[in-house]
């Protein structure tokens, strides 16, 4: 049996879905050419006095006065700061989006179905595009899926069972850009005593708080990081102050508890909703479903504060 839940505007809570590519383009579009170097994989970090020498996979070396590691789940900077490798949550996800040339006609709500050890759902991004996801606990046989989009779609369609035709149509119309990946997360207690910043180095984004995708807040957390980091650095660089290290340290302390809470929330919600244990399923269906929905929305409702004027 699959349980359905939906997310929409509830009070002052709001849920929106958009493509990561469009978000990156919007954020980078106003920057001067050359400000961002894409596809620059960091291999190692070397200290040179107060500077950090960043060695990239293409052989390039960059000298950095301040290093902010936003290098993803397998962060080289996080490892340099002493954090361990993110743990495998023993669950995997397949994600994709479908484009409807003439429009999909769906209401703008996010629908989610969970039960029988799986979670699956969809959420319109705009009038023509719809995002979908599927999470499950893979067996050894499921490893053949790899990153083959057609095999991934076939697997999902053969596994999800009785769901609305809209969801089946979305998955069937998905193009070649379908992603299958294991879910990884940072043990939240690492953040309570770990070094989020050290001297002129800190981490942000997935390098800081890798989490399972069960609350859909990974990119949002990175945006929060950006606003708060900008504010703390702006304060640190005020005239006659110039304390970048202090700014990074304040950023780390401000994001420590928020990161702990979000990683924990994502893991717990995913574990409960996807659990196939009959006791957990009974408690979830009878008591926890509305609680988990409100918890998801409330965790997304976060005020980053305002940037300061210089």
PDB file of C-alpha atoms in Angstrom:
ATOM      1  CA  UNK A   1       0.000   0.000   0.000  1.00  0.00           C
ATOM      2  CA  UNK A   2       1.293   3.460  -0.952  1.00  0.00           C
ATOM      3  CA  UNK A   3       0.398   6.500   1.137  1.00  0.00           C
ATOM      4  CA  UNK A   4      -0.073   9.828  -0.645  1.00  0.00           C
ATOM      5  CA  UNK A   5       0.821  13.252   0.645  1.00  0.00           C
ATOM      6  CA  UNK A   6       0.984  16.612  -1.087  1.00  0.00           C
ATOM      7  CA  UNK A   7       2.798  19.878  -0.449  1.00  0.00           C
ATOM      8  CA  UNK A   8       1.514  23.308  -1.462  1.00  0.00           C
ATOM      9  CA  UNK A   9       1.039  26.701   0.127  1.00  0.00           C
ATOM     10  CA  UNK A  10       0.202  26.077   3.787  1.00  0.00           C
ATOM     11  CA  UNK A  11      -0.151  29.300   5.753  1.00  0.00           C
ATOM     12  CA  UNK A  12       3.029  31.229   5.050  1.00  0.00           C
ATOM     13  CA  UNK A  13       4.910  28.131   3.901  1.00  0.00           C
ATOM     14  CA  UNK A  14       5.648  27.840   0.209  1.00  0.00           C
ATOM     15  CA  UNK A  15       7.148  25.074  -1.905  1.00  0.00           C
ATOM     16  CA  UNK A  16       8.771  25.780  -5.251  1.00  0.00           C
ATOM     17  CA  UNK A  17      10.758  23.576  -7.587  1.00  0.00           C
ATOM     18  CA  UNK A  18      13.273  24.690 -10.216  1.00  0.00           C
ATOM     19  CA  UNK A  19      16.123  23.328 -12.299  1.00  0.00           C
ATOM     20  CA  UNK A  20      19.555  23.634 -10.741  1.00  0.00           C
ATOM     21  CA  UNK A  21      21.025  24.673 -14.112  1.00  0.00           C
ATOM     22  CA  UNK A  22      18.686  27.673 -14.317  1.00  0.00           C
ATOM     23  CA  UNK A  23      19.514  28.657 -10.746  1.00  0.00           C
ATOM     24  CA  UNK A  24      23.265  28.547 -11.437  1.00  0.00           C
ATOM     25  CA  UNK A  25      22.821  30.600 -14.613  1.00  0.00           C
ATOM     26  CA  UNK A  26      20.725  33.199 -12.781  1.00  0.00           C
ATOM     27  CA  UNK A  27      23.273  33.546  -9.965  1.00  0.00           C
ATOM     28  CA  UNK A  28      26.325  33.687 -12.250  1.00  0.00           C
ATOM     29  CA  UNK A  29      24.824  35.764 -15.057  1.00  0.00           C
ATOM     30  CA  UNK A  30      25.640  39.190 -13.585  1.00  0.00           C
ATOM     31  CA  UNK A  31      29.248  38.373 -12.688  1.00  0.00           C
ATOM     32  CA  UNK A  32      32.135  39.499 -14.904  1.00  0.00           C
ATOM     33  CA  UNK A  33      33.445  36.878 -17.328  1.00  0.00           C
ATOM     34  CA  UNK A  34      36.149  34.732 -15.761  1.00  0.00           C
ATOM     35  CA  UNK A  35      34.932  35.228 -12.183  1.00  0.00           C
ATOM     36  CA  UNK A  36      33.880  31.582 -12.008  1.00  0.00           C
ATOM     37  CA  UNK A  37      35.962  28.688 -13.290  1.00  0.00           C
ATOM     38  CA  UNK A  38      33.621  25.780 -13.892  1.00  0.00           C
ATOM     39  CA  UNK A  39      34.743  22.132 -14.003  1.00  0.00           C
ATOM     40  CA  UNK A  40      37.815  22.893 -11.902  1.00  0.00           C
ATOM     41  CA  UNK A  41      38.322  19.820  -9.724  1.00  0.00           C
ATOM     42  CA  UNK A  42      40.442  20.365  -6.619  1.00  0.00           C
ATOM     43  CA  UNK A  43      42.995  17.607  -6.020  1.00  0.00           C
ATOM     44  CA  UNK A  44      45.038  18.787  -3.046  1.00  0.00           C
ATOM     45  CA  UNK A  45      45.810  21.731  -0.756  1.00  0.00           C
ATOM     46  CA  UNK A  46      49.288  22.895   0.170  1.00  0.00           C
ATOM     47  CA  UNK A  47      50.174  25.534   2.760  1.00  0.00           C
ATOM     48  CA  UNK A  48      52.543  28.334   1.838  1.00  0.00           C
ATOM     49  CA  UNK A  49      52.832  30.682   4.761  1.00  0.00           C
ATOM     50  CA  UNK A  50      49.414  32.279   5.210  1.00  0.00           C
ATOM     51  CA  UNK A  51      48.399  31.352   1.660  1.00  0.00           C
ATOM     52  CA  UNK A  52      46.866  28.108   0.458  1.00  0.00           C
ATOM     53  CA  UNK A  53      48.056  26.585  -2.812  1.00  0.00           C
ATOM     54  CA  UNK A  54      45.194  24.805  -4.573  1.00  0.00           C
ATOM     55  CA  UNK A  55      46.277  22.119  -7.021  1.00  0.00           C
ATOM     56  CA  UNK A  56      43.634  21.346  -9.658  1.00  0.00           C
ATOM     57  CA  UNK A  57      43.167  18.220 -11.748  1.00  0.00           C
ATOM     58  CA  UNK A  58      44.190  20.063 -14.941  1.00  0.00           C
ATOM     59  CA  UNK A  59      47.595  20.899 -13.438  1.00  0.00           C
ATOM     60  CA  UNK A  60      46.731  24.492 -12.555  1.00  0.00           C
ATOM     61  CA  UNK A  61      47.795  25.915  -9.178  1.00  0.00           C
ATOM     62  CA  UNK A  62      45.880  28.771  -7.562  1.00  0.00           C
ATOM     63  CA  UNK A  63      47.135  30.892  -4.663  1.00  0.00           C
ATOM     64  CA  UNK A  64      44.337  31.692  -2.206  1.00  0.00           C
ATOM     65  CA  UNK A  65      44.363  34.222   0.607  1.00  0.00           C
ATOM     66  CA  UNK A  66      40.976  32.885   1.756  1.00  0.00           C
ATOM     67  CA  UNK A  67      39.697  29.409   0.867  1.00  0.00           C
ATOM     68  CA  UNK A  68      35.965  28.641   1.020  1.00  0.00           C
ATOM     69  CA  UNK A  69      35.438  25.003   0.096  1.00  0.00           C
ATOM     70  CA  UNK A  70      32.203  24.439  -1.809  1.00  0.00           C
ATOM     71  CA  UNK A  71      33.537  21.328  -3.516  1.00  0.00           C
ATOM     72  CA  UNK A  72      30.622  18.997  -2.909  1.00  0.00           C
ATOM     73  CA  UNK A  73      29.944  15.790  -1.032  1.00  0.00           C
ATOM     74  CA  UNK A  74      33.458  14.396  -1.536  1.00  0.00           C
ATOM     75  CA  UNK A  75      35.071  17.654  -0.470  1.00  0.00           C
ATOM     76  CA  UNK A  76      38.858  17.870  -0.423  1.00  0.00           C
ATOM     77  CA  UNK A  77      38.613  20.979   1.774  1.00  0.00           C
ATOM     78  CA  UNK A  78      36.371  19.218   4.332  1.00  0.00           C
ATOM     79  CA  UNK A  79      38.889  16.381   4.518  1.00  0.00           C
ATOM     80  CA  UNK A  80      41.689  18.929   5.041  1.00  0.00           C
ATOM     81  CA  UNK A  81      39.676  20.392   7.961  1.00  0.00           C
ATOM     82  CA  UNK A  82      39.426  16.936   9.542  1.00  0.00           C
ATOM     83  CA  UNK A  83      35.943  15.789   8.543  1.00  0.00           C
ATOM     84  CA  UNK A  84      35.371  12.162   7.631  1.00  0.00           C
ATOM     85  CA  UNK A  85      33.983  10.818   4.391  1.00  0.00           C
ATOM     86  CA  UNK A  86      30.164  11.149   4.201  1.00  0.00           C
ATOM     87  CA  UNK A  87      28.352   7.952   5.191  1.00  0.00           C
ATOM     88  CA  UNK A  88      26.168   5.836   2.911  1.00  0.00           C
ATOM     89  CA  UNK A  89      22.527   5.938   4.046  1.00  0.00           C
ATOM     90  CA  UNK A  90      21.845   2.456   2.584  1.00  0.00           C
ATOM     91  CA  UNK A  91      19.341   4.034   0.230  1.00  0.00           C
ATOM     92  CA  UNK A  92      19.620   5.335  -3.324  1.00  0.00           C
ATOM     93  CA  UNK A  93      17.710   7.789  -5.464  1.00  0.00           C
ATOM     94  CA  UNK A  94      16.788   8.233  -9.097  1.00  0.00           C
ATOM     95  CA  UNK A  95      15.811  11.711 -10.235  1.00  0.00           C
ATOM     96  CA  UNK A  96      14.788  13.264 -13.504  1.00  0.00           C
ATOM     97  CA  UNK A  97      12.490  15.755 -15.149  1.00  0.00           C
ATOM     98  CA  UNK A  98      10.100  15.607 -18.069  1.00  0.00           C
ATOM     99  CA  UNK A  99       9.408  18.351 -20.605  1.00  0.00           C
ATOM    100  CA  UNK A 100       5.892  18.706 -22.022  1.00  0.00           C
ATOM    101  CA  UNK A 101       6.076  20.800 -25.174  1.00  0.00           C
ATOM    102  CA  UNK A 102       2.369  21.688 -25.081  1.00  0.00           C
ATOM    103  CA  UNK A 103       2.223  21.995 -21.288  1.00  0.00           C
ATOM    104  CA  UNK A 104       1.476  19.350 -18.671  1.00  0.00           C
ATOM    105  CA  UNK A 105      -1.705  20.868 -17.213  1.00  0.00           C
ATOM    106  CA  UNK A 106      -0.876  19.744 -13.670  1.00  0.00           C
ATOM    107  CA  UNK A 107      -1.883  21.712 -10.595  1.00  0.00           C
ATOM    108  CA  UNK A 108       1.110  23.302  -8.883  1.00  0.00           C
ATOM    109  CA  UNK A 109       1.370  20.939  -5.966  1.00  0.00           C
ATOM    110  CA  UNK A 110       4.074  18.491  -5.026  1.00  0.00           C
ATOM    111  CA  UNK A 111       2.821  14.917  -4.626  1.00  0.00           C
ATOM    112  CA  UNK A 112       4.631  12.172  -2.769  1.00  0.00           C
ATOM    113  CA  UNK A 113       3.825   8.474  -2.343  1.00  0.00           C
ATOM    114  CA  UNK A 114       5.530   6.228   0.181  1.00  0.00           C
ATOM    115  CA  UNK A 115       5.169   2.615   1.253  1.00  0.00           C
ATOM    116  CA  UNK A 116       6.503  -0.860   0.490  1.00  0.00           C
ATOM    117  CA  UNK A 117      10.023   0.405   1.128  1.00  0.00           C
ATOM    118  CA  UNK A 118       9.984   3.156  -1.516  1.00  0.00           C
ATOM    119  CA  UNK A 119       9.291   6.874  -1.879  1.00  0.00           C
ATOM    120  CA  UNK A 120       8.279   8.435  -5.188  1.00  0.00           C
ATOM    121  CA  UNK A 121       6.829  11.781  -6.134  1.00  0.00           C
ATOM    122  CA  UNK A 122       6.639  14.636  -8.596  1.00  0.00           C
ATOM    123  CA  UNK A 123       6.549  18.421  -8.507  1.00  0.00           C
ATOM    124  CA  UNK A 124       5.913  20.821 -11.429  1.00  0.00           C
ATOM    125  CA  UNK A 125       8.687  23.377 -12.018  1.00  0.00           C
ATOM    126  CA  UNK A 126       6.719  25.507 -14.487  1.00  0.00           C
ATOM    127  CA  UNK A 127       3.956  25.034 -17.046  1.00  0.00           C
ATOM    128  CA  UNK A 128       6.058  22.703 -19.219  1.00  0.00           C
ATOM    129  CA  UNK A 129       8.521  20.979 -16.906  1.00  0.00           C
ATOM    130  CA  UNK A 130       7.947  18.501 -14.086  1.00  0.00           C
ATOM    131  CA  UNK A 131      10.534  17.068 -11.687  1.00  0.00           C
ATOM    132  CA  UNK A 132      10.230  13.576 -10.193  1.00  0.00           C
ATOM    133  CA  UNK A 133      12.160  11.437  -7.720  1.00  0.00           C
ATOM    134  CA  UNK A 134      12.301   7.842  -6.556  1.00  0.00           C
ATOM    135  CA  UNK A 135      14.160   6.459  -3.527  1.00  0.00           C
ATOM    136  CA  UNK A 136      14.598   2.846  -2.476  1.00  0.00           C
ATOM    137  CA  UNK A 137      16.927   0.456  -0.684  1.00  0.00           C
ATOM    138  CA  UNK A 138      18.876  -1.241  -3.487  1.00  0.00           C
ATOM    139  CA  UNK A 139      19.785  -4.906  -3.693  1.00  0.00           C
ATOM    140  CA  UNK A 140      22.868  -6.318  -5.425  1.00  0.00           C
ATOM    141  CA  UNK A 141      20.780  -6.892  -8.552  1.00  0.00           C
ATOM    142  CA  UNK A 142      19.869  -3.199  -8.749  1.00  0.00           C
ATOM    143  CA  UNK A 143      23.506  -2.222  -9.360  1.00  0.00           C
ATOM    144  CA  UNK A 144      23.054  -2.956 -13.071  1.00  0.00           C
ATOM    145  CA  UNK A 145      21.028   0.268 -13.329  1.00  0.00           C
ATOM    146  CA  UNK A 146      24.179   2.392 -13.115  1.00  0.00           C
ATOM    147  CA  UNK A 147      23.637   5.665 -14.972  1.00  0.00           C
ATOM    148  CA  UNK A 148      21.666   4.149 -17.845  1.00  0.00           C
ATOM    149  CA  UNK A 149      18.559   6.411 -18.148  1.00  0.00           C
ATOM    150  CA  UNK A 150      16.416   3.826 -19.897  1.00  0.00           C
ATOM    151  CA  UNK A 151      17.208   1.093 -17.371  1.00  0.00           C
ATOM    152  CA  UNK A 152      16.509   3.552 -14.558  1.00  0.00           C
ATOM    153  CA  UNK A 153      13.101   4.480 -15.987  1.00  0.00           C
ATOM    154  CA  UNK A 154      12.195   0.849 -16.607  1.00  0.00           C
ATOM    155  CA  UNK A 155      13.186  -0.054 -13.053  1.00  0.00           C
ATOM    156  CA  UNK A 156      11.117   2.744 -11.513  1.00  0.00           C
ATOM    157  CA  UNK A 157       8.033   2.024 -13.640  1.00  0.00           C
ATOM    158  CA  UNK A 158       8.207  -1.675 -12.787  1.00  0.00           C
ATOM    159  CA  UNK A 159       8.622  -1.011  -9.059  1.00  0.00           C
ATOM    160  CA  UNK A 160       6.253   1.803  -8.049  1.00  0.00           C
ATOM    161  CA  UNK A 161       3.026  -0.170  -8.496  1.00  0.00           C
ATOM    162  CA  UNK A 162      -0.344   1.569  -8.233  1.00  0.00           C
ATOM    163  CA  UNK A 163       0.197   5.312  -8.656  1.00  0.00           C
ATOM    164  CA  UNK A 164      -1.718   7.993 -10.617  1.00  0.00           C
ATOM    165  CA  UNK A 165      -1.346   8.071 -14.400  1.00  0.00           C
ATOM    166  CA  UNK A 166       0.127  11.582 -14.164  1.00  0.00           C
ATOM    167  CA  UNK A 167       3.194  10.267 -12.384  1.00  0.00           C
ATOM    168  CA  UNK A 168       3.596   7.384 -14.822  1.00  0.00           C
ATOM    169  CA  UNK A 169       3.347   9.857 -17.714  1.00  0.00           C
ATOM    170  CA  UNK A 170       5.986  12.130 -16.189  1.00  0.00           C
ATOM    171  CA  UNK A 171       8.477   9.276 -15.756  1.00  0.00           C
ATOM    172  CA  UNK A 172       7.763   7.837 -19.220  1.00  0.00           C
ATOM    173  CA  UNK A 173       8.351  11.231 -20.881  1.00  0.00           C
ATOM    174  CA  UNK A 174      11.660  11.828 -19.101  1.00  0.00           C
ATOM    175  CA  UNK A 175      14.581  12.496 -21.418  1.00  0.00           C
ATOM    176  CA  UNK A 176      18.132  11.147 -21.182  1.00  0.00           C
ATOM    177  CA  UNK A 177      19.109  13.286 -18.180  1.00  0.00           C
ATOM    178  CA  UNK A 178      18.120  10.861 -15.426  1.00  0.00           C
ATOM    179  CA  UNK A 179      20.387  10.524 -12.402  1.00  0.00           C
ATOM    180  CA  UNK A 180      20.837   7.499 -10.161  1.00  0.00           C
ATOM    181  CA  UNK A 181      23.038   7.866  -7.089  1.00  0.00           C
ATOM    182  CA  UNK A 182      23.536   6.504  -3.574  1.00  0.00           C
ATOM    183  CA  UNK A 183      22.374   8.787  -0.767  1.00  0.00           C
ATOM    184  CA  UNK A 184      25.141  10.057   1.465  1.00  0.00           C
ATOM    185  CA  UNK A 185      25.127  12.252   4.543  1.00  0.00           C
ATOM    186  CA  UNK A 186      27.490  13.640   7.141  1.00  0.00           C
ATOM    187  CA  UNK A 187      27.083  12.225  10.622  1.00  0.00           C
ATOM    188  CA  UNK A 188      25.462  15.240  12.308  1.00  0.00           C
ATOM    189  CA  UNK A 189      27.494  14.926  15.508  1.00  0.00           C
ATOM    190  CA  UNK A 190      30.650  15.632  13.464  1.00  0.00           C
ATOM    191  CA  UNK A 191      29.371  19.180  13.084  1.00  0.00           C
ATOM    192  CA  UNK A 192      29.032  19.700  16.822  1.00  0.00           C
ATOM    193  CA  UNK A 193      32.762  19.479  17.463  1.00  0.00           C
ATOM    194  CA  UNK A 194      34.323  19.618  13.978  1.00  0.00           C
ATOM    195  CA  UNK A 195      36.218  22.563  12.503  1.00  0.00           C
ATOM    196  CA  UNK A 196      33.855  24.217  10.023  1.00  0.00           C
ATOM    197  CA  UNK A 197      36.505  26.894   9.727  1.00  0.00           C
ATOM    198  CA  UNK A 198      40.186  27.015  10.598  1.00  0.00           C
ATOM    199  CA  UNK A 199      42.334  30.103  10.107  1.00  0.00           C
ATOM    200  CA  UNK A 200      41.596  31.321   6.540  1.00  0.00           C
ATOM    201  CA  UNK A 201      39.732  28.171   5.416  1.00  0.00           C
ATOM    202  CA  UNK A 202      36.079  27.142   5.744  1.00  0.00           C
ATOM    203  CA  UNK A 203      33.504  24.961   3.991  1.00  0.00           C
ATOM    204  CA  UNK A 204      29.959  25.584   2.768  1.00  0.00           C
ATOM    205  CA  UNK A 205      27.255  23.891   0.710  1.00  0.00           C
ATOM    206  CA  UNK A 206      27.404  20.112   0.321  1.00  0.00           C
ATOM    207  CA  UNK A 207      30.982  20.172   1.556  1.00  0.00           C
ATOM    208  CA  UNK A 208      29.619  21.301   4.935  1.00  0.00           C
ATOM    209  CA  UNK A 209      26.244  19.581   5.229  1.00  0.00           C
ATOM    210  CA  UNK A 210      25.785  16.703   2.766  1.00  0.00           C
ATOM    211  CA  UNK A 211      22.367  15.217   3.487  1.00  0.00           C
ATOM    212  CA  UNK A 212      19.881  12.770   2.053  1.00  0.00           C
ATOM    213  CA  UNK A 213      17.448  14.312  -0.431  1.00  0.00           C
ATOM    214  CA  UNK A 214      14.344  13.545   1.654  1.00  0.00           C
ATOM    215  CA  UNK A 215      13.504  17.178   2.451  1.00  0.00           C
ATOM    216  CA  UNK A 216      14.666  18.691  -0.856  1.00  0.00           C
ATOM    217  CA  UNK A 217      16.698  21.396   0.890  1.00  0.00           C
ATOM    218  CA  UNK A 218      20.274  20.742  -0.260  1.00  0.00           C
ATOM    219  CA  UNK A 219      20.498  23.644  -2.729  1.00  0.00           C
ATOM    220  CA  UNK A 220      18.471  25.890  -0.424  1.00  0.00           C
ATOM    221  CA  UNK A 221      20.943  25.274   2.379  1.00  0.00           C
ATOM    222  CA  UNK A 222      23.757  26.321   0.043  1.00  0.00           C
ATOM    223  CA  UNK A 223      21.896  29.555  -0.746  1.00  0.00           C
ATOM    224  CA  UNK A 224      21.487  30.210   2.976  1.00  0.00           C
ATOM    225  CA  UNK A 225      25.223  29.634   3.380  1.00  0.00           C
ATOM    226  CA  UNK A 226      25.924  32.179   0.641  1.00  0.00           C
ATOM    227  CA  UNK A 227      23.846  34.937   2.220  1.00  0.00           C
ATOM    228  CA  UNK A 228      25.214  34.404   5.733  1.00  0.00           C
ATOM    229  CA  UNK A 229      28.807  34.025   4.547  1.00  0.00           C
ATOM    230  CA  UNK A 230      28.528  37.253   2.525  1.00  0.00           C
ATOM    231  CA  UNK A 231      27.204  39.096   5.560  1.00  0.00           C
ATOM    232  CA  UNK A 232      29.895  37.784   7.905  1.00  0.00           C
ATOM    233  CA  UNK A 233      32.704  38.564   5.456  1.00  0.00           C
ATOM    234  CA  UNK A 234      31.290  42.031   4.772  1.00  0.00           C
ATOM    235  CA  UNK A 235      31.290  42.724   8.516  1.00  0.00           C
ATOM    236  CA  UNK A 236      34.831  41.395   8.790  1.00  0.00           C
ATOM    237  CA  UNK A 237      36.070  43.590   5.940  1.00  0.00           C
ATOM    238  CA  UNK A 238      34.683  46.848   7.253  1.00  0.00           C
ATOM    239  CA  UNK A 239      37.219  49.711   7.295  1.00  0.00           C
ATOM    240  CA  UNK A 240      39.968  49.336   9.931  1.00  0.00           C
ATOM    241  CA  UNK A 241      38.849  45.796  10.699  1.00  0.00           C
ATOM    242  CA  UNK A 242      40.058  43.354   7.986  1.00  0.00           C
ATOM    243  CA  UNK A 243      39.429  40.181   9.967  1.00  0.00           C
ATOM    244  CA  UNK A 244      38.617  37.527   7.350  1.00  0.00           C
ATOM    245  CA  UNK A 245      39.401  34.680   9.737  1.00  0.00           C
ATOM    246  CA  UNK A 246      36.996  36.084  12.306  1.00  0.00           C
ATOM    247  CA  UNK A 247      34.292  36.351   9.645  1.00  0.00           C
ATOM    248  CA  UNK A 248      34.764  32.724   8.613  1.00  0.00           C
ATOM    249  CA  UNK A 249      34.692  31.616  12.240  1.00  0.00           C
ATOM    250  CA  UNK A 250      31.408  33.455  12.902  1.00  0.00           C
ATOM    251  CA  UNK A 251      29.924  31.927   9.757  1.00  0.00           C
ATOM    252  CA  UNK A 252      30.862  28.444  10.935  1.00  0.00           C
ATOM    253  CA  UNK A 253      29.314  28.943  14.361  1.00  0.00           C
ATOM    254  CA  UNK A 254      26.128  30.384  12.883  1.00  0.00           C
ATOM    255  CA  UNK A 255      25.678  27.450  10.496  1.00  0.00           C
ATOM    256  CA  UNK A 256      26.695  24.668  12.877  1.00  0.00           C
ATOM    257  CA  UNK A 257      23.312  24.004  14.551  1.00  0.00           C
ATOM    258  CA  UNK A 258      21.229  24.694  11.430  1.00  0.00           C
ATOM    259  CA  UNK A 259      23.289  22.105   9.509  1.00  0.00           C
ATOM    260  CA  UNK A 260      22.959  19.601  12.359  1.00  0.00           C
ATOM    261  CA  UNK A 261      19.166  19.998  12.425  1.00  0.00           C
ATOM    262  CA  UNK A 262      18.687  19.722   8.651  1.00  0.00           C
ATOM    263  CA  UNK A 263      20.889  16.639   8.216  1.00  0.00           C
ATOM    264  CA  UNK A 264      19.075  14.921  11.092  1.00  0.00           C
ATOM    265  CA  UNK A 265      15.612  15.921   9.855  1.00  0.00           C
ATOM    266  CA  UNK A 266      16.282  14.672   6.333  1.00  0.00           C
ATOM    267  CA  UNK A 267      17.596  11.322   7.532  1.00  0.00           C
ATOM    268  CA  UNK A 268      14.763  10.726  10.022  1.00  0.00           C
ATOM    269  CA  UNK A 269      11.977  11.694   7.599  1.00  0.00           C
ATOM    270  CA  UNK A 270      13.405   9.480   4.859  1.00  0.00           C
ATOM    271  CA  UNK A 271      13.953   6.553   7.212  1.00  0.00           C
ATOM    272  CA  UNK A 272      10.415   6.685   8.614  1.00  0.00           C
ATOM    273  CA  UNK A 273       8.636   7.225   5.297  1.00  0.00           C
ATOM    274  CA  UNK A 274      10.582   4.518   3.498  1.00  0.00           C
ATOM    275  CA  UNK A 275      10.593   1.965   6.311  1.00  0.00           C
ATOM    276  CA  UNK A 276       8.974  -1.373   5.453  1.00  0.00           C
ATOM    277  CA  UNK A 277       8.744  -2.547   9.080  1.00  0.00           C
ATOM    278  CA  UNK A 278       5.074  -3.107   9.895  1.00  0.00           C
ATOM    279  CA  UNK A 279       5.246  -1.325  13.269  1.00  0.00           C
ATOM    280  CA  UNK A 280       6.819   1.759  11.713  1.00  0.00           C
ATOM    281  CA  UNK A 281       4.327   1.697   8.833  1.00  0.00           C
ATOM    282  CA  UNK A 282       1.390   1.540  11.281  1.00  0.00           C
ATOM    283  CA  UNK A 283       2.661   4.421  13.398  1.00  0.00           C
ATOM    284  CA  UNK A 284       3.524   6.471  10.310  1.00  0.00           C
ATOM    285  CA  UNK A 285       0.168   5.999   8.577  1.00  0.00           C
ATOM    286  CA  UNK A 286      -1.920   6.490  11.728  1.00  0.00           C
ATOM    287  CA  UNK A 287      -0.043   9.251  13.503  1.00  0.00           C
ATOM    288  CA  UNK A 288       3.119  10.590  11.876  1.00  0.00           C
ATOM    289  CA  UNK A 289       2.215  11.521   8.281  1.00  0.00           C
ATOM    290  CA  UNK A 290       0.772  14.995   9.058  1.00  0.00           C
ATOM    291  CA  UNK A 291       3.518  15.623  11.605  1.00  0.00           C
ATOM    292  CA  UNK A 292       6.264  14.810   9.099  1.00  0.00           C
ATOM    293  CA  UNK A 293       4.661  17.039   6.458  1.00  0.00           C
ATOM    294  CA  UNK A 294       4.545  20.009   8.820  1.00  0.00           C
ATOM    295  CA  UNK A 295       8.096  19.290   9.981  1.00  0.00           C
ATOM    296  CA  UNK A 296       9.370  19.307   6.397  1.00  0.00           C
ATOM    297  CA  UNK A 297       7.734  22.654   5.664  1.00  0.00           C
ATOM    298  CA  UNK A 298       8.763  24.263   8.933  1.00  0.00           C
ATOM    299  CA  UNK A 299      12.410  23.270   8.451  1.00  0.00           C
ATOM    300  CA  UNK A 300      12.399  24.918   5.020  1.00  0.00           C
ATOM    301  CA  UNK A 301      11.063  28.144   6.520  1.00  0.00           C
ATOM    302  CA  UNK A 302      14.295  29.885   7.517  1.00  0.00           C
ATOM    303  CA  UNK A 303      15.190  33.560   7.660  1.00  0.00           C
ATOM    304  CA  UNK A 304      18.793  34.203   6.618  1.00  0.00           C
ATOM    305  CA  UNK A 305      18.640  37.823   7.714  1.00  0.00           C
ATOM    306  CA  UNK A 306      19.721  40.770   5.593  1.00  0.00           C
ATOM    307  CA  UNK A 307      22.983  41.702   3.935  1.00  0.00           C
ATOM    308  CA  UNK A 308      24.702  44.736   5.356  1.00  0.00           C
ATOM    309  CA  UNK A 309      25.371  47.909   3.405  1.00  0.00           C
ATOM    310  CA  UNK A 310      28.982  48.944   3.028  1.00  0.00           C
TER     311      UNK A 310
END
